[in-house]
Structures are given as C-alpha cells and as structure tokens.
Amino acid sequence: MRSTPHINPTAPIAPTILLPGDPLRAKFIAETYLEDAQQFNAVRNMLGYTGTYRGTPVSVMGSGMGIPSISLYAHELIHEFGCTRLVRVGTCGALQSSVNLYDVVVAQAACSNSAFLDQYQIPGSYAPIGSFRLIDDVVRRAREADVPIHVGNILSSDTFYNANPTFNEAWQRMGVLAVEMESAGLYATAAHAGVEAVGIFTVSDSLVTGEATDAQARQTSFTTMMELALPLAQL
Ligand code: HPA
C-alpha cells in the first residue's frame, strides 16, 4: 500500500475512521471496542488501528491537537486511503450554563478563529457543518438510550490559552455550546472532498463554572460517547 508523509500503512484502513486527539486513546479504543484490531500506522507515534465493530470494518487513529494536525491526517485518509466517514471523538469545554460536565455534545457546525478556510478562496464566509445523516443517527440513538445530548454550534479555537479576556463571552453571546480545537478543519476538509464527517464530544470542563471532570467519571462518559460513535460505521 502506498504511503504519505504522515501515514505508512502496514494494514488496511476502513472507510469509517474514528479520530480521537490522543494516539494512546486510539490504541485504547482499538483494544477495548474493536475485534481483531491490527495496527496500521506508527509514523510520529500517531497510532492507527483497523478492526471490526459488530462485523463492520472500522479504523481508529489519533488526530493530534488543533486544526492543522487533524486536517492533514483527514486529507491523507480521504484522498490517499479512501476514508469516506470521519468521526471525531473528543472532549470539549462548555461555554453555556446549560451544558453540564459529562454531557454529550454533537457539533452541528463549527465556528473558528482559524485562517484554515482561507485556502478555499470562498467569496464570503463558509459555515463548516457536520453530516446531517451522521448527526441524525447519533441523536436518534442518544434519545433512545436517554443520554443527555446537545446539538448545535461549537467553536474550534486555534488558542487553548487566549490573551483576550472577552474572547469566550463573544462566542457565548452567539449561543455557541462548547469549545474544542479541531472540528472546523475536519468539517471543511470533508466538505471539500464530498465525504461525511461528524464531531462527538464529552464535556471535560466548563468555562462557565470553572469545574473540571474527574478521571473515574470521565471514563464513564467516554464509554457513552463511544457507544454513540461506533454504530456510525454500520450506517
Ligand atoms: N478549550 C479548548 N479545547 C478543549 C477544552 C477547552 O477548554 N476542553 C477540552 N478541549
């Protein structure tokens, strides 16, 4: 199989790929949720695996942090390795008081302060959105399982630490639910290629209350998120 600057596959890559930020999280997901998982990538320790979930092939690979990182992996996965359904699974910080720690957030759309979209030379401002088909499926199953879920706009920020003290307020004022650092790049890369993408998150901290999650409870909410994400491979 051919290789790219960042992926040197030693096993097949499935059309559906889950993208946690942390490569060790990808390893954990492969070992915990997939059957017959084989490692396909180790370049820069960005571990990737392919296995099956209820008989359907699924891959999982770290995306790294930030729009530049997830977007270069998404680009190579789509254009060189045939991925058509990219599912970011990660954590986010709540920007609204209605969004509680451990809730699940699905990014209907992703705002950003990144210049990533400039490359497309769009004569206006493009709104990066998730695949309605994937969002709809996640929401339907979350409702059936009584899982608290928020669907709406999120912020994919280029800054984890922002020097502007009013930065969060401006996004809060527009009803943006939560902040993370990748989805706008993933959504734009997928849209430009005509493939499906969605971002599903658990709330790991609140920028409203300053609370953060503890490790034990984080594991439970992680499981909830994974149980919503994995069946997307079977759509
Ligand atoms: N900011 C940015 N990204 C994040 C956060 C946050 O507070 N929490 C989880 N991912």
Coordinates of C-alpha atoms and ligand atoms in Angstrom, one line a residue:
M1 CA 0.0 0.0 0.0
R2 CA 1.3 3.5 -0.8
S3 CA 2.4 5.8 2.0
T4 CA 2.1 9.5 2.6
P5 CA 4.3 11.9 4.6
H6 CA 2.3 11.0 7.8
I7 CA 0.8 7.6 7.2
N8 CA 2.7 4.4 6.3
P9 CA 0.1 1.7 6.4
T10 CA 1.0 -1.7 7.5
A11 CA -2.6 -2.9 7.4
P12 CA -5.8 -1.8 5.5
I13 CA -7.7 1.3 6.5
A14 CA -11.5 1.2 6.7
P15 CA -13.9 3.7 5.1
T16 CA -15.1 4.7 8.5
I17 CA -12.4 6.1 10.9
L18 CA -12.7 7.4 14.4
L19 CA -10.4 10.2 15.3
P20 CA -9.6 10.8 19.0
G21 CA -7.0 13.5 19.6
D22 CA -4.6 11.3 21.6
P23 CA -2.9 8.4 19.8
L24 CA -2.9 6.4 23.1
R25 CA -6.7 6.9 23.2
A26 CA -6.8 5.4 19.7
K27 CA -4.9 2.4 21.0
F28 CA -7.3 2.1 23.9
I29 CA -10.4 2.3 21.6
A30 CA -8.9 -0.4 19.3
E31 CA -8.2 -2.7 22.2
T32 CA -11.4 -2.1 24.1
Y33 CA -14.1 -1.8 21.3
L34 CA -12.7 -3.4 18.2
E35 CA -12.3 -7.1 17.3
D36 CA -9.2 -8.4 15.5
A37 CA -7.5 -4.9 15.6
Q38 CA -4.3 -4.5 13.7
Q39 CA -2.1 -1.5 13.9
F40 CA -1.7 0.3 10.6
N41 CA 0.3 3.4 11.5
A42 CA 3.1 4.4 13.8
V43 CA 4.6 7.4 11.9
R44 CA 5.3 10.1 14.6
N45 CA 3.7 7.7 17.1
M46 CA 0.3 8.7 15.6
L47 CA -1.1 5.3 16.2
G48 CA -3.8 3.9 13.9
Y49 CA -5.6 0.6 14.0
T50 CA -8.2 -1.3 12.0
G51 CA -10.6 -3.9 13.3
T52 CA -14.3 -4.7 13.2
Y53 CA -17.2 -3.5 15.3
R54 CA -20.2 -5.9 15.1
G55 CA -18.7 -7.3 11.9
T56 CA -18.2 -4.0 10.2
P57 CA -14.6 -2.8 9.5
V58 CA -13.7 0.4 11.5
S59 CA -10.4 2.2 11.8
V60 CA -9.3 4.5 14.6
M61 CA -6.3 6.8 14.6
G62 CA -5.0 9.8 16.7
S63 CA -5.6 13.2 15.1
G64 CA -3.3 15.2 17.2
M65 CA -4.4 18.6 18.6
G66 CA -5.5 21.6 16.6
I67 CA -6.9 22.2 13.1
P68 CA -3.5 21.8 11.2
S69 CA -3.0 18.4 12.7
I70 CA -6.4 16.9 12.2
S71 CA -6.7 18.4 8.8
L72 CA -3.6 16.9 7.4
Y73 CA -4.5 13.4 8.6
A74 CA -8.0 13.8 7.3
H75 CA -6.7 14.9 3.9
E76 CA -4.4 11.9 3.6
L77 CA -7.1 9.5 4.9
I78 CA -9.6 10.8 2.4
H79 CA -7.5 11.4 -0.6
E80 CA -5.0 8.6 -0.4
F81 CA -6.7 5.9 1.7
G82 CA -10.3 6.1 0.7
C83 CA -11.9 7.1 4.0
T84 CA -15.4 8.5 3.5
R85 CA -16.8 8.7 7.0
L86 CA -14.7 10.6 9.6
V87 CA -15.8 10.7 13.2
R88 CA -14.0 12.9 15.7
V89 CA -14.4 11.7 19.3
G90 CA -13.1 14.0 21.9
T91 CA -13.6 16.3 24.8
C92 CA -14.8 19.9 24.8
G93 CA -15.1 22.8 27.3
A94 CA -18.7 24.0 28.0
L95 CA -19.4 27.7 27.0
Q96 CA -23.1 27.7 28.2
S97 CA -24.5 27.0 31.7
S98 CA -27.0 24.6 30.2
V99 CA -24.1 22.3 29.1
N100 CA -23.0 20.2 32.0
L101 CA -19.9 18.2 32.7
Y102 CA -20.1 14.7 31.1
D103 CA -22.9 15.6 28.8
V104 CA -22.5 14.7 25.1
V105 CA -22.2 17.5 22.6
V106 CA -22.6 16.9 18.8
A107 CA -21.2 19.6 16.6
Q108 CA -23.9 20.6 14.1
A109 CA -21.5 23.3 12.9
A110 CA -18.1 24.6 13.9
C111 CA -17.1 28.2 14.1
S112 CA -13.4 29.1 14.2
N113 CA -10.8 31.8 14.7
S114 CA -8.5 29.9 12.4
A115 CA -7.4 31.0 8.9
F116 CA -7.6 27.4 7.6
L117 CA -10.6 28.1 5.4
D118 CA -8.8 31.0 3.6
Q119 CA -7.2 28.4 1.2
Y120 CA -10.6 27.7 -0.4
Q121 CA -10.9 31.3 -1.5
I122 CA -14.6 31.4 -0.9
P123 CA -16.2 34.8 -1.7
G124 CA -17.9 35.0 1.7
S125 CA -17.7 33.1 5.0
Y126 CA -18.3 29.4 4.7
A127 CA -20.1 27.6 7.6
P128 CA -18.5 24.2 8.3
I129 CA -21.2 21.8 9.1
G130 CA -21.3 18.1 10.1
S131 CA -23.1 15.5 8.1
F132 CA -26.8 15.6 8.9
R133 CA -27.1 11.9 8.2
L134 CA -24.5 11.1 10.9
I135 CA -25.8 13.7 13.3
D136 CA -29.4 12.5 12.9
D137 CA -28.3 8.9 13.6
V138 CA -26.4 9.8 16.7
V139 CA -29.2 12.0 18.1
R140 CA -31.8 9.3 17.5
R141 CA -29.8 6.7 19.3
A142 CA -28.9 9.1 22.2
R143 CA -32.7 9.8 22.7
E144 CA -33.5 6.1 22.6
A145 CA -30.8 5.5 25.3
D146 CA -31.8 8.5 27.4
V147 CA -28.4 10.1 27.0
P148 CA -28.3 13.9 27.6
I149 CA -27.1 15.3 24.3
H150 CA -26.7 18.9 23.0
V151 CA -26.6 19.6 19.2
G152 CA -25.5 22.9 18.0
N153 CA -22.7 25.2 17.1
I154 CA -19.3 24.7 18.7
L155 CA -16.0 26.7 18.5
S156 CA -12.9 25.2 17.0
S157 CA -10.3 27.5 18.6
D158 CA -6.7 27.9 17.5
T159 CA -5.9 29.0 21.1
F160 CA -6.2 27.0 24.2
Y161 CA -4.9 30.0 26.1
N162 CA -6.3 33.2 24.7
A163 CA -4.9 36.6 25.7
N164 CA -8.2 38.4 25.0
P165 CA -10.3 38.4 28.3
T166 CA -13.6 38.8 26.3
F167 CA -12.9 36.0 23.9
N168 CA -15.2 33.4 25.4
E169 CA -18.0 36.0 26.0
A170 CA -18.3 36.8 22.3
W171 CA -18.9 33.2 21.4
Q172 CA -21.2 32.6 24.4
R173 CA -23.3 35.5 23.3
M174 CA -23.9 33.8 19.9
G175 CA -25.1 30.6 21.6
V176 CA -22.0 28.6 20.9
L177 CA -22.2 25.5 23.1
A178 CA -18.7 24.5 23.7
V179 CA -15.0 24.9 22.6
E180 CA -12.5 22.4 21.2
M181 CA -9.8 22.7 18.7
E182 CA -10.3 20.5 15.6
S183 CA -13.8 20.2 14.1
A184 CA -13.9 23.2 11.8
G185 CA -10.8 21.8 10.0
L186 CA -12.3 18.3 9.8
Y187 CA -15.6 19.6 8.5
A188 CA -14.1 21.8 5.9
T189 CA -11.7 19.1 4.7
A190 CA -14.5 16.6 4.4
A191 CA -16.9 19.0 2.7
H192 CA -14.3 20.0 0.1
A193 CA -13.8 16.3 -0.6
G194 CA -17.5 15.4 -0.6
V195 CA -17.3 12.9 2.3
E196 CA -19.1 12.7 5.6
A197 CA -17.8 13.9 9.0
V198 CA -19.2 14.5 12.5
G199 CA -17.7 15.5 15.8
I200 CA -19.0 14.0 19.1
F201 CA -17.7 15.2 22.4
T202 CA -17.9 14.7 26.1
V203 CA -17.7 17.8 28.3
S204 CA -14.5 17.6 30.2
D205 CA -14.5 21.1 31.7
S206 CA -16.7 24.2 32.0
L207 CA -15.5 27.7 31.0
V208 CA -18.7 29.0 32.7
T209 CA -18.2 27.5 36.2
G210 CA -14.5 26.6 36.1
E211 CA -15.3 22.9 37.1
A212 CA -13.3 20.0 35.6
T213 CA -14.1 16.3 35.5
D214 CA -12.5 13.6 37.5
A215 CA -10.8 10.6 35.9
Q216 CA -13.3 7.9 37.0
A217 CA -16.4 9.8 35.8
R218 CA -14.5 10.8 32.6
Q219 CA -14.2 7.1 31.8
T220 CA -18.0 6.5 32.1
S221 CA -18.8 9.5 29.8
F222 CA -16.1 8.4 27.4
T223 CA -17.9 5.0 27.1
T224 CA -21.2 6.7 26.5
M225 CA -19.7 8.7 23.7
M226 CA -18.0 5.7 22.1
E227 CA -21.3 3.8 22.2
L228 CA -22.9 6.6 20.2
A229 CA -20.0 6.8 17.7
L230 CA -19.2 3.2 16.9
P231 CA -22.6 2.3 15.3
L232 CA -22.0 5.0 12.7
A233 CA -19.8 2.5 10.9
Q234 CA -22.9 0.4 10.2
L235 CA -24.9 3.2 8.6
Ligands
HPA1 N1 -10.6 24.6 25.3 C1 -10.2 24.1 24.2 N2 -10.3 22.8 23.9 C2 -10.8 22.0 24.8 C3 -11.2 22.4 26.1 C4 -11.1 23.8 26.3 O1 -11.5 24.3 27.4 N3 -11.6 21.4 26.8 C5 -11.5 20.3 26.0 N4 -11.0 20.6 24.8

